[in-house]
mmCIF file of C-alpha atoms and ligand atoms in Angstrom:
data_model
loop_
_atom_site.group_PDB
_atom_site.id
_atom_site.type_symbol
_atom_site.label_atom_id
_atom_site.label_comp_id
_atom_site.label_asym_id
_atom_site.label_seq_id
_atom_site.Cartn_x
_atom_site.Cartn_y
_atom_site.Cartn_z
ATOM 1 C CA MET W 1142 -39.018 43.468 9.229
ATOM 2 C CA LYS W 1143 -41.067 45.707 6.966
ATOM 3 C CA THR W 1144 -44.456 44.523 5.726
ATOM 4 C CA VAL W 1145 -45.378 44.847 2.076
ATOM 5 C CA TYR W 1146 -49.005 43.813 1.821
ATOM 6 C CA VAL W 1147 -50.022 43.033 -1.757
ATOM 7 C CA ASP W 1148 -52.862 40.626 -0.980
ATOM 8 C CA SER W 1149 -55.769 43.074 -0.938
ATOM 9 C CA ASN W 1150 -58.114 40.769 -2.858
ATOM 10 C CA ALA W 1151 -57.867 38.388 0.137
ATOM 11 C CA THR W 1152 -58.593 41.122 2.651
ATOM 12 C CA THR W 1153 -57.676 44.714 3.432
ATOM 13 C CA ARG W 1154 -56.621 46.607 6.517
ATOM 14 C CA VAL W 1155 -59.387 48.571 8.227
ATOM 15 C CA ALA W 1156 -58.928 52.234 7.291
ATOM 16 C CA PRO W 1157 -58.103 54.405 10.343
ATOM 17 C CA GLU W 1158 -61.123 56.636 9.580
ATOM 18 C CA VAL W 1159 -63.347 53.531 9.546
ATOM 19 C CA PHE W 1160 -61.988 52.318 12.888
ATOM 20 C CA GLU W 1161 -62.540 55.759 14.450
ATOM 21 C CA ALA W 1162 -66.114 55.907 13.112
ATOM 22 C CA MET W 1163 -66.910 52.480 14.591
ATOM 23 C CA LYS W 1164 -65.464 52.944 18.079
ATOM 24 C CA PRO W 1165 -68.358 54.794 19.813
ATOM 25 C CA PHE W 1166 -70.798 52.056 18.811
ATOM 26 C CA PHE W 1167 -69.254 49.396 21.048
ATOM 27 C CA GLN W 1168 -69.478 51.020 24.469
ATOM 28 C CA ASP W 1169 -71.440 54.287 24.289
ATOM 29 C CA LEU W 1170 -73.882 54.067 21.394
ATOM 30 C CA TYR W 1171 -74.693 50.410 21.942
ATOM 31 C CA GLY W 1172 -78.469 50.565 21.520
ATOM 32 C CA ASN W 1173 -80.568 48.265 19.386
ATOM 33 C CA PRO W 1174 -81.812 50.290 16.395
ATOM 34 C CA SER W 1175 -85.269 48.737 16.828
ATOM 35 C CA SER W 1176 -85.675 50.039 20.394
ATOM 36 C CA MET W 1177 -88.142 52.872 20.995
ATOM 37 C CA HIS W 1178 -85.996 54.668 23.578
ATOM 38 C CA PHE W 1179 -83.260 57.205 22.920
ATOM 39 C CA LYS W 1180 -80.477 54.580 22.924
ATOM 40 C CA GLY W 1181 -82.242 52.936 19.975
ATOM 41 C CA GLY W 1182 -82.303 56.273 18.149
ATOM 42 C CA GLU W 1183 -78.567 56.736 18.779
ATOM 43 C CA ALA W 1184 -77.902 53.520 16.859
ATOM 44 C CA GLN W 1185 -80.680 53.884 14.296
ATOM 45 C CA ARG W 1186 -79.704 57.268 12.827
ATOM 46 C CA PRO W 1187 -76.037 56.403 12.062
ATOM 47 C CA SER W 1188 -77.151 53.056 10.559
ATOM 48 C CA ALA W 1189 -79.488 54.943 8.230
ATOM 49 C CA GLU W 1190 -76.648 57.308 7.248
ATOM 50 C CA ALA W 1191 -74.402 54.321 6.551
ATOM 51 C CA ARG W 1192 -77.076 52.805 4.301
ATOM 52 C CA GLU W 1193 -77.109 56.065 2.364
ATOM 53 C CA LYS W 1194 -73.314 55.958 1.862
ATOM 54 C CA VAL W 1195 -73.409 52.353 0.626
ATOM 55 C CA ALA W 1196 -76.295 53.175 -1.719
ATOM 56 C CA ASP W 1197 -74.397 56.233 -3.042
ATOM 57 C CA LEU W 1198 -71.286 54.199 -3.886
ATOM 58 C CA ILE W 1199 -73.208 51.790 -6.128
ATOM 59 C CA GLY W 1200 -75.991 54.097 -7.345
ATOM 60 C CA ALA W 1201 -78.780 52.289 -5.467
ATOM 61 C CA SER W 1202 -81.867 53.448 -3.554
ATOM 62 C CA LEU W 1203 -81.960 53.034 0.218
ATOM 63 C CA ASP W 1204 -84.588 50.283 0.224
ATOM 64 C CA GLU W 1205 -82.476 48.250 -2.210
ATOM 65 C CA ILE W 1206 -79.680 47.733 0.349
ATOM 66 C CA ILE W 1207 -79.737 44.737 2.725
ATOM 67 C CA PHE W 1208 -76.945 44.424 5.281
ATOM 68 C CA THR W 1209 -75.574 40.879 5.675
ATOM 69 C CA SER W 1210 -72.671 39.290 7.526
ATOM 70 C CA CYS W 1211 -70.311 38.827 4.529
ATOM 71 C CA GLY W 1212 -69.995 38.382 0.789
ATOM 72 C CA THR W 1213 -70.630 34.656 1.110
ATOM 73 C CA GLU W 1214 -73.959 35.286 2.850
ATOM 74 C CA SER W 1215 -74.951 37.829 0.195
ATOM 75 C CA ASP W 1216 -74.193 35.328 -2.598
ATOM 76 C CA ASN W 1217 -76.089 32.560 -0.790
ATOM 77 C CA ALA W 1218 -79.043 34.823 -0.071
ATOM 78 C CA ALA W 1219 -79.239 35.983 -3.710
ATOM 79 C CA ILE W 1220 -79.037 32.492 -5.199
ATOM 80 C CA GLN W 1221 -81.046 30.501 -2.637
ATOM 81 C CA GLY W 1222 -83.519 33.372 -2.148
ATOM 82 C CA THR W 1223 -84.233 33.450 -5.887
ATOM 83 C CA LEU W 1224 -84.554 29.676 -6.182
ATOM 84 C CA ALA W 1225 -87.035 29.698 -3.294
ATOM 85 C CA SER W 1226 -89.066 32.376 -5.098
ATOM 86 C CA TYR W 1227 -89.280 30.303 -8.298
ATOM 87 C CA PRO W 1228 -89.912 26.783 -6.934
ATOM 88 C CA ASP W 1229 -90.947 25.421 -10.351
ATOM 89 C CA LYS W 1230 -87.660 26.332 -12.027
ATOM 90 C CA ARG W 1231 -84.738 23.944 -11.555
ATOM 91 C CA HIS W 1232 -81.917 25.370 -13.668
ATOM 92 C CA ILE W 1233 -79.254 27.927 -12.855
ATOM 93 C CA ILE W 1234 -76.413 29.319 -14.938
ATOM 94 C CA SER W 1235 -73.089 30.467 -13.546
ATOM 95 C CA THR W 1236 -69.413 30.257 -14.581
ATOM 96 C CA ARG W 1237 -66.478 27.929 -14.005
ATOM 97 C CA VAL W 1238 -64.404 30.710 -12.450
ATOM 98 C CA GLU W 1239 -66.685 31.883 -9.615
ATOM 99 C CA HIS W 1240 -65.442 32.315 -6.057
ATOM 100 C CA PRO W 1241 -66.238 29.276 -3.843
ATOM 101 C CA ALA W 1242 -69.083 31.335 -2.299
ATOM 102 C CA VAL W 1243 -70.964 30.733 -5.564
ATOM 103 C CA TRP W 1244 -69.049 27.813 -7.076
ATOM 104 C CA THR W 1245 -69.360 25.452 -4.101
ATOM 105 C CA LEU W 1246 -72.990 26.444 -3.638
ATOM 106 C CA CYS W 1247 -73.656 25.564 -7.293
ATOM 107 C CA LYS W 1248 -71.985 22.165 -6.773
ATOM 108 C CA ASP W 1249 -74.205 21.653 -3.731
ATOM 109 C CA LEU W 1250 -77.327 22.658 -5.661
ATOM 110 C CA GLU W 1251 -76.432 20.058 -8.274
ATOM 111 C CA LYS W 1252 -76.408 17.415 -5.524
ATOM 112 C CA ARG W 1253 -79.839 18.689 -4.449
ATOM 113 C CA GLY W 1254 -81.215 17.975 -7.918
ATOM 114 C CA TYR W 1255 -80.831 21.330 -9.684
ATOM 115 C CA ARG W 1256 -79.406 21.455 -13.190
ATOM 116 C CA VAL W 1257 -76.420 23.801 -13.175
ATOM 117 C CA THR W 1258 -74.674 25.122 -16.280
ATOM 118 C CA MET W 1259 -71.182 26.399 -15.548
ATOM 119 C CA LEU W 1260 -70.099 28.544 -18.494
ATOM 120 C CA SER W 1261 -66.544 28.018 -19.695
ATOM 121 C CA VAL W 1262 -63.883 30.675 -20.226
ATOM 122 C CA ASP W 1263 -61.091 30.959 -22.774
ATOM 123 C CA ARG W 1264 -57.330 31.167 -22.124
ATOM 124 C CA GLU W 1265 -57.725 34.873 -21.234
ATOM 125 C CA GLY W 1266 -60.524 34.125 -18.766
ATOM 126 C CA ARG W 1267 -63.243 35.537 -21.069
ATOM 127 C CA LEU W 1268 -66.776 34.157 -21.451
ATOM 128 C CA ASP W 1269 -68.392 33.115 -24.708
ATOM 129 C CA LEU W 1270 -71.742 34.914 -24.672
ATOM 130 C CA ASP W 1271 -73.153 32.557 -27.314
ATOM 131 C CA GLU W 1272 -72.701 29.742 -24.807
ATOM 132 C CA LEU W 1273 -74.772 31.791 -22.355
ATOM 133 C CA ARG W 1274 -77.488 32.451 -24.967
ATOM 134 C CA ALA W 1275 -77.653 28.739 -25.785
ATOM 135 C CA ALA W 1276 -77.815 27.703 -22.129
ATOM 136 C CA ILE W 1277 -80.861 29.804 -21.196
ATOM 137 C CA SER W 1278 -84.104 27.836 -21.131
ATOM 138 C CA ASN W 1279 -87.657 28.223 -19.832
ATOM 139 C CA ASP W 1280 -86.535 26.306 -16.762
ATOM 140 C CA THR W 1281 -83.770 28.829 -15.870
ATOM 141 C CA ALA W 1282 -84.457 30.445 -12.493
ATOM 142 C CA LEU W 1283 -81.331 32.600 -12.248
ATOM 143 C CA VAL W 1284 -78.082 33.615 -13.914
ATOM 144 C CA SER W 1285 -75.215 34.444 -11.545
ATOM 145 C CA VAL W 1286 -71.981 35.752 -13.089
ATOM 146 C CA MET W 1287 -69.239 37.444 -11.076
ATOM 147 C CA TYR W 1288 -68.365 41.068 -11.879
ATOM 148 C CA ALA W 1289 -64.602 40.673 -11.529
ATOM 149 C CA ASN W 1290 -62.513 37.611 -10.825
ATOM 150 C CA ASN W 1291 -60.719 37.497 -7.469
ATOM 151 C CA GLU W 1292 -57.679 35.607 -8.836
ATOM 152 C CA THR W 1293 -57.019 37.246 -12.196
ATOM 153 C CA GLY W 1294 -58.945 40.515 -11.822
ATOM 154 C CA VAL W 1295 -60.657 39.871 -15.189
ATOM 155 C CA ILE W 1296 -63.840 41.951 -15.488
ATOM 156 C CA PHE W 1297 -66.778 40.330 -17.244
ATOM 157 C CA PRO W 1298 -69.024 42.386 -19.612
ATOM 158 C CA ILE W 1299 -71.780 42.474 -16.999
ATOM 159 C CA GLU W 1300 -74.113 44.882 -18.808
ATOM 160 C CA GLU W 1301 -73.946 42.884 -22.049
ATOM 161 C CA ILE W 1302 -74.630 39.700 -20.085
ATOM 162 C CA GLY W 1303 -77.461 41.437 -18.220
ATOM 163 C CA GLN W 1304 -79.108 42.462 -21.482
ATOM 164 C CA ILE W 1305 -79.105 38.874 -22.720
ATOM 165 C CA VAL W 1306 -80.460 37.575 -19.411
ATOM 166 C CA LYS W 1307 -83.097 40.282 -18.952
ATOM 167 C CA SER W 1308 -84.324 39.894 -22.560
ATOM 168 C CA ARG W 1309 -85.397 36.404 -21.452
ATOM 169 C CA GLY W 1310 -87.054 37.747 -18.273
ATOM 170 C CA ILE W 1311 -84.647 35.941 -15.933
ATOM 171 C CA PRO W 1312 -83.268 37.380 -12.645
ATOM 172 C CA PHE W 1313 -79.593 38.334 -12.848
ATOM 173 C CA HIS W 1314 -77.195 38.246 -9.889
ATOM 174 C CA THR W 1315 -73.569 39.344 -9.895
ATOM 175 C CA ASP W 1316 -70.947 38.717 -7.234
ATOM 176 C CA GLY W 1317 -69.488 42.209 -7.076
ATOM 177 C CA VAL W 1318 -67.255 41.536 -4.063
ATOM 178 C CA GLN W 1319 -64.022 42.340 -5.937
ATOM 179 C CA ALA W 1320 -65.464 45.096 -8.109
ATOM 180 C CA VAL W 1321 -67.134 47.412 -5.591
ATOM 181 C CA GLY W 1322 -64.798 50.222 -4.570
ATOM 182 C CA LYS W 1323 -62.319 49.430 -7.355
ATOM 183 C CA ILE W 1324 -64.321 50.401 -10.439
ATOM 184 C CA PRO W 1325 -67.316 52.747 -10.763
ATOM 185 C CA LEU W 1326 -70.713 51.025 -10.547
ATOM 186 C CA ASP W 1327 -74.153 52.518 -11.019
ATOM 187 C CA MET W 1328 -77.095 50.247 -10.350
ATOM 188 C CA LYS W 1329 -79.525 52.906 -11.622
ATOM 189 C CA LYS W 1330 -78.149 52.432 -15.139
ATOM 190 C CA SER W 1331 -77.522 48.708 -14.782
ATOM 191 C CA THR W 1332 -79.266 45.514 -15.869
ATOM 192 C CA VAL W 1333 -78.180 43.779 -12.633
ATOM 193 C CA ASP W 1334 -81.017 42.696 -10.295
ATOM 194 C CA MET W 1335 -78.824 41.629 -7.355
ATOM 195 C CA LEU W 1336 -75.245 42.475 -6.419
ATOM 196 C CA SER W 1337 -73.151 41.145 -3.526
ATOM 197 C CA LEU W 1338 -70.435 43.112 -1.787
ATOM 198 C CA SER W 1339 -68.174 42.518 1.180
ATOM 199 C CA GLY W 1340 -66.796 45.081 3.636
ATOM 200 C CA HIS W 1341 -63.374 43.587 4.207
ATOM 201 C CA LYS W 1342 -62.377 43.990 0.568
ATOM 202 C CA LEU W 1343 -62.732 47.757 0.825
ATOM 203 C CA HIS W 1344 -61.126 48.651 4.162
ATOM 204 C CA ALA W 1345 -64.117 47.901 6.418
ATOM 205 C CA PRO W 1346 -63.867 44.990 8.905
ATOM 206 C CA LYS W 1347 -64.468 41.319 8.162
ATOM 207 C CA GLY W 1348 -68.007 40.223 8.984
ATOM 208 C CA ILE W 1349 -70.140 42.771 7.151
ATOM 209 C CA GLY W 1350 -71.586 42.589 3.656
ATOM 210 C CA VAL W 1351 -74.447 43.869 1.542
ATOM 211 C CA LEU W 1352 -76.875 42.386 -0.891
ATOM 212 C CA TYR W 1353 -78.277 44.951 -3.306
ATOM 213 C CA ILE W 1354 -81.715 43.898 -4.556
ATOM 214 C CA ARG W 1355 -83.363 45.943 -7.281
ATOM 215 C CA ARG W 1356 -86.846 47.122 -6.309
ATOM 216 C CA GLY W 1357 -89.468 44.658 -7.564
ATOM 217 C CA THR W 1358 -87.118 41.648 -7.689
ATOM 218 C CA LYS W 1359 -88.685 38.488 -6.250
ATOM 219 C CA PHE W 1360 -86.743 37.342 -3.190
ATOM 220 C CA SER W 1361 -87.242 34.983 -0.233
ATOM 221 C CA PRO W 1362 -85.046 35.639 2.818
ATOM 222 C CA LEU W 1363 -82.270 33.229 3.722
ATOM 223 C CA LEU W 1364 -82.329 34.194 7.411
ATOM 224 C CA ILE W 1365 -85.903 34.090 8.613
ATOM 225 C CA GLY W 1366 -86.481 35.877 11.894
ATOM 226 C CA GLY W 1367 -87.222 39.436 12.981
ATOM 227 C CA HIS W 1368 -88.468 42.313 10.878
ATOM 228 C CA GLN W 1369 -84.979 43.769 10.336
ATOM 229 C CA GLU W 1370 -83.978 44.905 6.828
ATOM 230 C CA LYS W 1371 -87.702 45.131 5.988
ATOM 231 C CA GLY W 1372 -88.153 41.431 6.736
ATOM 232 C CA ARG W 1373 -85.549 40.403 4.174
ATOM 233 C CA ARG W 1374 -82.788 39.426 6.644
ATOM 234 C CA GLY W 1375 -83.563 38.563 10.238
ATOM 235 C CA GLY W 1376 -81.034 39.298 12.993
ATOM 236 C CA THR W 1377 -80.230 42.350 15.103
ATOM 237 C CA GLU W 1378 -78.204 44.780 13.010
ATOM 238 C CA ASN W 1379 -74.426 44.834 13.551
ATOM 239 C CA VAL W 1380 -74.408 48.590 14.086
ATOM 240 C CA PRO W 1381 -70.644 49.219 14.564
ATOM 241 C CA TYR W 1382 -69.834 47.262 11.403
ATOM 242 C CA ILE W 1383 -72.645 48.862 9.429
ATOM 243 C CA VAL W 1384 -71.303 52.284 10.431
ATOM 244 C CA GLY W 1385 -67.776 51.130 9.490
ATOM 245 C CA LEU W 1386 -68.950 49.918 6.097
ATOM 246 C CA GLY W 1387 -70.716 53.232 5.495
ATOM 247 C CA LYS W 1388 -67.482 55.109 6.209
ATOM 248 C CA ALA W 1389 -65.490 52.689 4.004
ATOM 249 C CA CYS W 1390 -67.925 53.253 1.116
ATOM 250 C CA GLU W 1391 -67.627 57.024 1.544
ATOM 251 C CA LEU W 1392 -63.808 56.688 1.378
ATOM 252 C CA ALA W 1393 -63.971 54.265 -1.561
ATOM 253 C CA ALA W 1394 -66.050 56.756 -3.548
ATOM 254 C CA ARG W 1395 -63.414 59.399 -2.814
ATOM 255 C CA HIS W 1396 -60.547 57.065 -3.796
ATOM 256 C CA LEU W 1397 -62.044 55.558 -6.965
ATOM 257 C CA GLU W 1398 -60.069 57.885 -9.203
ATOM 258 C CA GLU W 1399 -56.811 57.188 -7.381
ATOM 259 C CA GLU W 1400 -57.475 53.441 -7.598
ATOM 260 C CA ASN W 1401 -57.834 53.791 -11.351
ATOM 261 C CA SER W 1402 -54.802 56.035 -11.860
ATOM 262 C CA ARG W 1403 -52.022 55.782 -9.238
ATOM 263 C CA VAL W 1404 -52.775 52.202 -8.133
ATOM 264 C CA ARG W 1405 -53.151 51.070 -11.759
ATOM 265 C CA LEU W 1406 -49.764 52.615 -12.617
ATOM 266 C CA LEU W 1407 -48.122 50.855 -9.667
ATOM 267 C CA ARG W 1408 -49.671 47.533 -10.718
ATOM 268 C CA ASP W 1409 -48.450 48.071 -14.286
ATOM 269 C CA LYS W 1410 -44.952 48.925 -13.062
ATOM 270 C CA LEU W 1411 -44.876 45.723 -11.014
ATOM 271 C CA GLU W 1412 -46.162 43.603 -13.895
ATOM 272 C CA GLN W 1413 -43.840 45.112 -16.504
ATOM 273 C CA GLY W 1414 -40.847 45.023 -14.178
ATOM 274 C CA LEU W 1415 -41.312 41.342 -13.363
ATOM 275 C CA LEU W 1416 -41.896 40.395 -17.015
ATOM 276 C CA GLU W 1417 -38.650 42.149 -17.944
ATOM 277 C CA ARG W 1418 -36.588 40.704 -15.114
ATOM 278 C CA ILE W 1419 -37.844 37.101 -15.009
ATOM 279 C CA PRO W 1420 -37.838 34.927 -18.168
ATOM 280 C CA ASP W 1421 -40.686 32.441 -18.761
ATOM 281 C CA THR W 1422 -43.256 34.555 -16.943
ATOM 282 C CA LEU W 1423 -46.864 34.771 -18.164
ATOM 283 C CA VAL W 1424 -49.723 37.097 -17.260
ATOM 284 C CA ASN W 1425 -52.930 35.189 -16.476
ATOM 285 C CA GLY W 1426 -56.118 36.767 -17.795
ATOM 286 C CA ASP W 1427 -57.308 39.497 -20.128
ATOM 287 C CA ARG W 1428 -54.990 42.455 -19.499
ATOM 288 C CA GLU W 1429 -57.349 44.939 -21.079
ATOM 289 C CA HIS W 1430 -60.478 44.200 -19.041
ATOM 290 C CA ARG W 1431 -59.019 43.872 -15.593
ATOM 291 C CA LEU W 1432 -59.294 45.393 -12.113
ATOM 292 C CA PRO W 1433 -56.735 48.182 -11.697
ATOM 293 C CA ASN W 1434 -55.165 46.636 -8.579
ATOM 294 C CA THR W 1435 -54.697 42.988 -9.622
ATOM 295 C CA VAL W 1436 -52.116 40.985 -11.528
ATOM 296 C CA SER W 1437 -51.801 37.199 -11.662
ATOM 297 C CA LEU W 1438 -48.442 35.986 -12.943
ATOM 298 C CA SER W 1439 -47.202 32.477 -13.624
ATOM 299 C CA PHE W 1440 -43.526 31.813 -13.140
ATOM 300 C CA GLU W 1441 -42.948 28.635 -15.106
ATOM 301 C CA TYR W 1442 -41.250 25.631 -13.500
ATOM 302 C CA VAL W 1443 -41.506 26.725 -9.857
ATOM 303 C CA GLU W 1444 -44.085 26.137 -7.172
ATOM 304 C CA GLY W 1445 -46.203 29.069 -6.046
ATOM 305 C CA GLU W 1446 -46.101 27.959 -2.409
ATOM 306 C CA SER W 1447 -42.289 28.065 -2.319
ATOM 307 C CA ILE W 1448 -42.317 31.569 -3.812
ATOM 308 C CA LEU W 1449 -44.899 32.711 -1.253
ATOM 309 C CA LEU W 1450 -42.915 31.383 1.698
ATOM 310 C CA LEU W 1451 -39.688 33.031 0.570
ATOM 311 C CA LEU W 1452 -41.536 36.291 -0.095
ATOM 312 C CA SER W 1453 -43.188 36.047 3.312
ATOM 313 C CA ASN W 1454 -39.735 35.694 4.943
ATOM 314 C CA LEU W 1455 -38.949 39.109 3.444
ATOM 315 C CA GLY W 1456 -42.210 40.632 4.703
ATOM 316 C CA ILE W 1457 -44.015 40.463 1.345
ATOM 317 C CA CYS W 1458 -47.584 39.099 1.502
ATOM 318 C CA ALA W 1459 -49.081 37.848 -1.779
ATOM 319 C CA SER W 1460 -51.099 34.737 -2.635
ATOM 320 C CA SER W 1461 -50.790 31.757 -4.947
ATOM 321 C CA GLY W 1462 -53.101 30.201 -7.490
ATOM 322 C CA SER W 1463 -52.980 26.755 -6.013
ATOM 323 C CA ALA W 1464 -54.258 25.268 -2.811
ATOM 324 C CA CYS W 1465 -52.738 22.401 -0.908
ATOM 325 C CA THR W 1466 -55.526 19.839 -0.872
ATOM 326 C CA SER W 1467 -55.197 16.301 0.463
ATOM 327 C CA GLY W 1468 -51.424 16.313 0.192
ATOM 328 C CA SER W 1469 -51.297 17.208 -3.492
ATOM 329 C CA LEU W 1470 -50.815 20.688 -4.877
ATOM 330 C CA GLU W 1471 -53.950 21.240 -6.881
ATOM 331 C CA PRO W 1472 -53.930 24.343 -9.144
ATOM 332 C CA SER W 1473 -56.871 26.698 -8.644
ATOM 333 C CA HIS W 1474 -60.119 25.881 -10.445
ATOM 334 C CA VAL W 1475 -59.943 29.325 -12.074
ATOM 335 C CA LEU W 1476 -56.562 28.727 -13.750
ATOM 336 C CA ARG W 1477 -57.615 25.180 -14.693
ATOM 337 C CA ALA W 1478 -60.815 26.517 -16.286
ATOM 338 C CA MET W 1479 -58.671 28.965 -18.288
ATOM 339 C CA GLY W 1480 -56.507 26.109 -19.526
ATOM 340 C CA VAL W 1481 -53.306 27.494 -18.005
ATOM 341 C CA PRO W 1482 -50.647 24.776 -18.498
ATOM 342 C CA PHE W 1483 -49.800 22.640 -15.477
ATOM 343 C CA THR W 1484 -46.250 24.010 -15.050
ATOM 344 C CA ALA W 1485 -47.517 27.598 -15.198
ATOM 345 C CA ALA W 1486 -50.559 27.110 -12.962
ATOM 346 C CA HIS W 1487 -48.342 25.696 -10.213
ATOM 347 C CA GLY W 1488 -46.088 28.737 -10.261
ATOM 348 C CA SER W 1489 -48.796 31.376 -10.221
ATOM 349 C CA ILE W 1490 -48.817 34.305 -7.827
ATOM 350 C CA ARG W 1491 -51.448 36.987 -7.405
ATOM 351 C CA PHE W 1492 -50.449 40.482 -6.370
ATOM 352 C CA SER W 1493 -53.344 42.730 -5.370
ATOM 353 C CA LEU W 1494 -52.607 46.318 -4.396
ATOM 354 C CA SER W 1495 -54.610 48.933 -2.518
ATOM 355 C CA ILE W 1496 -54.630 52.690 -2.078
ATOM 356 C CA TYR W 1497 -52.064 52.141 0.693
ATOM 357 C CA SER W 1498 -49.551 50.606 -1.765
ATOM 358 C CA THR W 1499 -46.447 52.686 -2.461
ATOM 359 C CA GLU W 1500 -43.822 52.891 -5.197
ATOM 360 C CA GLU W 1501 -41.160 51.968 -2.655
ATOM 361 C CA GLU W 1502 -43.012 48.706 -1.978
ATOM 362 C CA ILE W 1503 -43.175 47.880 -5.694
ATOM 363 C CA ASP W 1504 -39.422 48.577 -6.027
ATOM 364 C CA TYR W 1505 -38.772 46.250 -3.086
ATOM 365 C CA ILE W 1506 -40.690 43.393 -4.765
ATOM 366 C CA LEU W 1507 -38.901 44.057 -8.073
ATOM 367 C CA GLU W 1508 -35.587 43.770 -6.265
ATOM 368 C CA GLU W 1509 -36.378 40.699 -4.154
ATOM 369 C CA LEU W 1510 -38.494 38.444 -6.364
ATOM 370 C CA PRO W 1511 -36.176 37.795 -9.372
ATOM 371 C CA PRO W 1512 -33.396 36.169 -7.261
ATOM 372 C CA ILE W 1513 -36.036 34.041 -5.479
ATOM 373 C CA ILE W 1514 -37.303 32.631 -8.795
ATOM 374 C CA GLU W 1515 -33.738 32.059 -10.009
ATOM 375 C CA LYS W 1516 -32.861 30.203 -6.825
ATOM 376 C CA LEU W 1517 -36.016 28.043 -6.972
ATOM 377 C CA ARG W 1518 -35.491 27.224 -10.650
ATOM 378 C CA ASP W 1519 -31.960 26.089 -9.862
ATOM 379 C CA ILE W 1520 -33.368 23.396 -7.593
ATOM 380 C CA SER W 1521 -36.526 22.627 -9.607
ATOM 381 C CA PRO W 1522 -36.681 19.287 -11.464
ATOM 382 C CA PHE W 1523 -39.224 20.821 -13.927
ATOM 383 C CA TRP W 1524 -36.741 23.542 -14.773
ATOM 384 C CA ARG W 1525 -33.833 21.104 -15.212
ATOM 385 C CA ASP W 1526 -35.948 19.015 -17.626
ATOM 386 C CA TYR W 1527 -36.911 22.138 -19.539
ATOM 387 C CA ILE W 1528 -33.303 23.309 -19.885
ATOM 388 C CA LYS W 1529 -32.245 19.801 -20.962
ATOM 389 C CA ALA W 1530 -35.022 19.613 -23.566
ATOM 390 C CA SER W 1531 -34.337 23.077 -24.990
ATOM 391 C CA SER W 1532 -30.581 22.457 -25.256
ATOM 392 C CA LYS W 1533 -31.325 19.377 -27.450
ATOM 393 C CA GLN W 1534 -33.346 21.440 -29.973
HETATM 394 N N1 LIG S 994 -66.836 36.575 -3.795
HETATM 395 C C1 LIG S 994 -65.595 36.929 -4.181
HETATM 396 C C2 LIG S 994 -65.340 37.251 -5.623
HETATM 397 C C3 LIG S 994 -64.562 37.016 -3.244
HETATM 398 O O1 LIG S 994 -63.336 37.363 -3.641
HETATM 399 C C4 LIG S 994 -64.855 36.694 -1.892
HETATM 400 C C5 LIG S 994 -63.779 36.707 -0.881
HETATM 401 O O2 LIG S 994 -62.617 36.497 -1.191
HETATM 402 C C6 LIG S 994 -66.158 36.348 -1.544
HETATM 403 C C7 LIG S 994 -67.125 36.285 -2.522
HETATM 404 C C8 LIG S 994 -66.533 36.011 -0.132
HETATM 405 O O3 LIG S 994 -66.600 37.172 0.651
HETATM 406 P P1 LIG S 994 -66.557 37.036 2.260
HETATM 407 O O4 LIG S 994 -65.150 36.711 2.605
HETATM 408 O O5 LIG S 994 -66.975 38.379 2.767
HETATM 409 O O6 LIG S 994 -67.507 35.971 2.616
#
């Protein structure tokens, strides 16, 4: 069976060049970069080169890059590290559509006595910046707003948000996990103080991330231990993965244009083709301000899980906008926050492409998905009710 992988916002395959670059660091160049002997040097120099490649991709300086274990750690370090630096401030502002790495942490902070404002979004997944302005107070320790949404691909106006936040002298963090490598970023020209990224979203392995921290930003480490990362993240460096991430960032910089031209065209072909072939299909999120690789579609009156399973039987890997929790199919908090109707939220599917996606793969989905939806609607009680109701009008 062929595999058509269109779930790149969940994770990506490790690029062959990345895998090759990492290999020597498991068995030959296995030194600890902190060691004084030559084996330490063998690991230290490539780690420093990798730091340079990461910094280049996002327009940062070398000392602004901290290697972490994943995007979740970077988000936790940014938020908890800032709160620890401002112990007198008890308020944080974020959004209702964050990834659980931020969203669940915010819920937890609320339980620990912090006041958390979760900004709402409209039907297109856009923020109301007046709500942000009104929420900021003297007690606000941090504003954390994601760069691009993992489910819909909607890109927030991060620089505009940053200007509002910085004009009040408040630290500004953005979860850039889905944005880095897909759209150009330049921290030198940015208002962002802290940015999280994750290797496995850009063809590096799972288990490596970065927290960018602008020089001069107050920060207390989450992992307290050795002097690694200039005392800002204890723990012996994961050299093979750091080297892999460096290579992945070098490749991402090279592929940025392709991501925004060829991949965008493929995504548009998929979206347009499905809208034309399948009635009662909606696009979730602002189509204008969106990652080039992502589309979230709702197929009314069918369940996303059923679509996914039938697609998976044909070798097509996508993801749905609902999660099976405690026996009930609960639509994702992102689609709920956007006010997507119940019947549409349940039938939502996210397709996320990568530079490895091909036109042949898109044609295959366009051929296979319409009959799946038709078949599921034939057996769906929601659909039967809908047909009955519309025939009475
Ligand atoms: N933030 C966003 C927007 C994500 O999409 C993800 C992963 O899906 C994360 C954070 C967490 O990254 P990691 O899996 O590296 O912990």
